[in-house]
Structure formats: C-alpha cells, structure tokens
Short mmCIF file of C-alpha atoms in Angstrom, two decimals:
data_model
loop_
_atom_site.label_atom_id
_atom_site.label_comp_id
_atom_site.label_asym_id
_atom_site.label_seq_id
_atom_site.Cartn_x
_atom_site.Cartn_y
_atom_site.Cartn_z
CA GLU A 1114 26.04 -15.31 -11.51
CA PRO A 1115 23.02 -13.16 -10.55
CA ILE A 1116 19.60 -14.72 -10.12
CA ARG A 1117 16.56 -12.74 -11.27
CA PHE A 1118 13.06 -14.05 -11.74
CA ILE A 1119 9.38 -13.22 -11.47
CA LEU A 1120 6.76 -15.87 -10.72
CA PRO A 1121 2.98 -15.49 -10.94
CA GLY A 1122 0.61 -17.62 -8.89
CA LYS A 1123 -2.71 -17.95 -7.11
CA VAL A 1124 -2.91 -17.24 -3.37
CA PHE A 1125 -5.55 -18.35 -0.88
CA ARG A 1126 -5.80 -16.92 2.63
CA ASN A 1127 -8.33 -16.52 5.42
CA GLU A 1128 -9.35 -12.91 4.89
CA ASP A 1129 -12.56 -10.91 4.83
CA VAL A 1130 -13.75 -9.83 1.38
CA THR A 1131 -13.63 -6.02 1.16
CA THR A 1132 -13.32 -3.34 -1.51
CA ARG A 1133 -9.52 -3.84 -1.41
CA SER A 1134 -8.98 -7.52 -0.58
CA GLU A 1135 -10.20 -10.99 -1.45
CA MET A 1136 -9.69 -14.43 0.09
CA MET A 1137 -8.27 -15.64 -3.26
CA PHE A 1138 -6.08 -13.48 -5.45
CA HIS A 1139 -3.31 -13.67 -7.99
CA GLN A 1140 0.17 -12.60 -6.98
CA VAL A 1141 3.48 -11.91 -8.68
CA GLU A 1142 6.65 -12.56 -6.71
CA GLY A 1143 10.10 -11.44 -7.71
CA ILE A 1144 13.59 -12.10 -6.42
CA VAL A 1145 17.05 -10.81 -7.24
CA VAL A 1146 20.22 -12.34 -5.76
CA GLY A 1147 23.70 -11.17 -6.65
CA ARG A 1148 26.73 -9.32 -5.36
CA ASN A 1149 26.17 -6.01 -3.54
CA ILE A 1150 22.36 -6.00 -3.86
CA THR A 1151 20.94 -3.43 -1.41
CA PHE A 1152 17.60 -2.14 -0.16
CA ALA A 1153 18.21 0.90 -2.38
CA ASP A 1154 18.16 -1.48 -5.38
CA LEU A 1155 14.81 -2.84 -4.18
CA LYS A 1156 13.36 0.66 -3.74
CA GLY A 1157 14.60 1.77 -7.15
CA THR A 1158 13.24 -1.35 -8.84
CA LEU A 1159 9.78 -0.93 -7.30
CA LEU A 1160 9.62 2.81 -8.00
CA ASN A 1161 10.63 2.21 -11.62
CA PHE A 1162 8.06 -0.58 -11.91
CA ALA A 1163 5.33 1.67 -10.47
CA ASN A 1164 6.18 4.44 -12.94
CA GLN A 1165 6.26 2.02 -15.88
CA MET A 1166 3.04 0.27 -14.88
CA TYR A 1167 0.92 3.18 -13.68
CA GLY A 1168 2.49 6.29 -15.22
CA GLU A 1169 5.32 8.66 -14.39
CA GLY A 1170 5.33 10.50 -11.10
CA ARG A 1171 3.89 7.70 -8.96
CA GLU A 1172 4.52 8.02 -5.25
CA ILE A 1173 5.45 5.00 -3.18
CA ARG A 1174 6.29 4.63 0.49
CA PHE A 1175 7.75 1.84 2.61
CA ARG A 1176 6.49 0.83 6.08
CA LYS A 1177 8.40 -1.58 8.28
CA SER A 1178 6.81 -5.01 8.52
CA TYR A 1179 7.65 -8.65 9.16
CA PHE A 1180 7.90 -11.49 6.67
CA PRO A 1181 9.71 -14.71 7.65
CA PHE A 1182 11.85 -14.92 4.51
CA THR A 1183 13.10 -11.33 4.39
CA GLU A 1184 14.98 -9.11 6.85
CA PRO A 1185 14.52 -6.20 6.95
CA SER A 1186 10.97 -6.38 5.60
CA ALA A 1187 8.54 -3.70 4.49
CA GLU A 1188 5.08 -3.10 3.11
CA VAL A 1189 5.15 -0.91 0.01
CA ASP A 1190 2.22 1.42 -0.64
CA LEU A 1191 1.13 3.49 -3.63
CA ARG A 1192 -0.56 6.87 -3.39
CA CYS A 1193 -4.32 6.25 -3.75
CA PHE A 1194 -5.30 6.13 -7.42
CA VAL A 1195 -8.87 7.25 -6.70
CA CYS A 1196 -8.52 10.33 -4.47
CA ARG A 1197 -4.72 10.94 -4.57
CA GLY A 1198 -4.94 11.38 -0.79
CA ASN A 1199 -7.44 14.24 -0.94
CA ASP A 1200 -10.70 12.58 0.19
CA PRO A 1201 -11.14 11.51 3.83
CA ALA A 1202 -14.23 9.53 2.76
CA CYS A 1203 -12.51 7.60 -0.08
CA ARG A 1204 -13.63 3.94 -0.15
CA ALA A 1205 -10.49 2.74 -1.90
CA CYS A 1206 -7.94 4.02 0.68
CA LYS A 1207 -10.29 4.56 3.64
CA GLY A 1208 -9.22 8.20 3.66
CA MET A 1209 -5.57 7.35 4.34
CA GLY A 1210 -4.28 8.43 0.92
CA TRP A 1211 -2.27 5.21 0.44
CA ILE A 1212 -3.10 1.67 -0.67
CA GLU A 1213 -0.92 -1.33 0.08
CA TRP A 1214 0.79 -2.58 -3.08
CA GLY A 1215 2.66 -5.53 -1.62
CA GLY A 1216 5.37 -6.83 0.66
CA CYS A 1217 9.12 -6.76 0.16
CA GLY A 1218 12.49 -6.97 1.81
CA MET A 1219 16.05 -8.21 1.72
CA VAL A 1220 16.36 -12.00 1.45
CA ASN A 1221 17.07 -13.42 4.91
CA HIS A 1222 20.61 -14.82 5.26
CA ASN A 1223 19.17 -18.12 6.51
CA VAL A 1224 17.16 -18.45 3.30
CA LEU A 1225 20.28 -17.87 1.23
CA ARG A 1226 22.18 -20.48 3.28
CA ALA A 1227 19.33 -23.00 2.90
CA CYS A 1228 19.62 -22.55 -0.87
CA GLY A 1229 23.37 -23.10 -0.84
CA VAL A 1230 24.20 -19.42 -1.38
CA ASP A 1231 26.94 -17.79 0.71
CA PRO A 1232 25.36 -14.71 2.40
CA GLU A 1233 28.84 -13.25 2.96
CA ARG A 1234 29.29 -12.98 -0.82
CA TYR A 1235 25.72 -12.54 -2.06
CA SER A 1236 22.62 -10.63 -1.03
CA GLY A 1237 19.21 -10.17 -2.57
CA PHE A 1238 15.76 -8.71 -2.39
CA ALA A 1239 12.30 -10.14 -2.88
CA PHE A 1240 8.82 -8.72 -3.35
CA GLY A 1241 5.26 -9.90 -3.86
CA MET A 1242 2.21 -8.00 -5.04
CA GLY A 1243 -1.34 -8.75 -6.04
CA VAL A 1244 -2.19 -8.74 -9.75
CA ASP A 1245 -5.84 -7.97 -8.97
CA ARG A 1246 -4.87 -4.88 -7.01
CA ALA A 1247 -2.58 -3.87 -9.89
CA LEU A 1248 -5.64 -3.87 -12.16
CA MET A 1249 -7.35 -1.58 -9.66
CA PHE A 1250 -4.41 0.84 -9.71
CA ARG A 1251 -4.14 0.82 -13.49
CA THR A 1252 -7.84 1.23 -14.31
CA GLY A 1253 -9.21 3.10 -11.30
CA VAL A 1254 -11.61 0.31 -10.31
CA SER A 1255 -12.52 1.24 -6.74
CA ASP A 1256 -14.01 -2.09 -5.55
CA MET A 1257 -12.14 -5.35 -6.09
CA ARG A 1258 -15.35 -7.36 -5.74
CA ASP A 1259 -16.53 -5.96 -9.08
CA MET A 1260 -13.77 -7.92 -10.81
CA ILE A 1261 -14.96 -11.33 -9.65
CA GLU A 1262 -18.73 -11.07 -9.27
CA GLY A 1263 -19.38 -11.91 -12.92
CA ASP A 1264 -21.56 -8.91 -13.81
CA VAL A 1265 -21.06 -8.43 -17.57
CA ARG A 1266 -21.71 -4.69 -17.19
CA PHE A 1267 -18.35 -4.44 -15.43
CA ASN A 1268 -16.54 -5.66 -18.55
CA ALA A 1269 -18.27 -3.07 -20.75
CA GLN A 1270 -16.09 -0.27 -19.36
CA PHE A 1271 -13.06 -2.05 -20.84
CA GLY A 1272 -14.61 -2.46 -24.29
CA MET A 1273 -15.59 -6.11 -23.76
CA GLU A 1274 -19.06 -7.11 -24.79
CA ILE A 1275 -20.87 -10.41 -24.71
#
C-alpha cells in the first residue's frame, strides 16, 4: 500500500547567518511512495501546498540540483513575497525575484531497495523545506534573524504582547 508521511525536525548546518538563512532551523520533510508516482505528482503536490499555505496564484519554479537520496533532484523556489520580482535591490531575494523554498526529487532506486521496496513496482518523491522560511513567506518578514533575536517588539506585529 502507499506510504505517505510528513516529519518535522530541527536541522543544524555550517552556514552563515543571513537575512534568509540560519545555522539552525526547523524543517518539514515529506515522502510519498506508491505505484506510478511521478515528478508531475511532486510538482502538483508542492504547487497545491504553496497555494494552500500562502494564497492562490503562487508561482513556483524548479531548478536542477543534487541530493544523495533523490534522483532526479531539484530546488523549488517561490516568487519573492516581498517584491514579487520587481525590486533589484530587494533584501529578501537579492533582486532575483525568487526565494528558495526547499529541496525535492524522486526517491532514488537504491534508497527504495535499501528499505526493502521493489523500485520496479514502486516509485516515490520526497521534499524538505524550512518552517522558519515558511513563516517569512506567510507573514512577509524580510529578515529571518528577527525571528530568533528575542526582541519583543518583533512579536507585537503578530498581536503578541508581554
């Protein structure tokens, strides 16, 4: 039978702290394995999720990438929530018009085999995306560092007072 799950977790990596990234963040990973699962299913799932989470009419794009557990692999980007791609000086997207949402791809056949799943009968997709960045997309926060610095004035914009 099909396998479908979503798992949240905390991620640590050696990365510079910037307006869009942190060395520690929270991530949600999802996986679907079943018969006849395709990259089109992955694209449709992520586009539907983007529209449900951030409002109808969201634009996403896929860029080829490499992840060891998926093949083919891609980075998925959302149209910038701050400038919508119209400001070359935008701090959130660095004037590119897109912000990375996460990584994704088709589950590598070797991963399926290692889990005792026959890749001739089953296929699947997987994705991972940062929860902190999702808050940025949903609320328009343009600097991720504001979320973790502990300044109570930041919370006031969301109706939270101390």
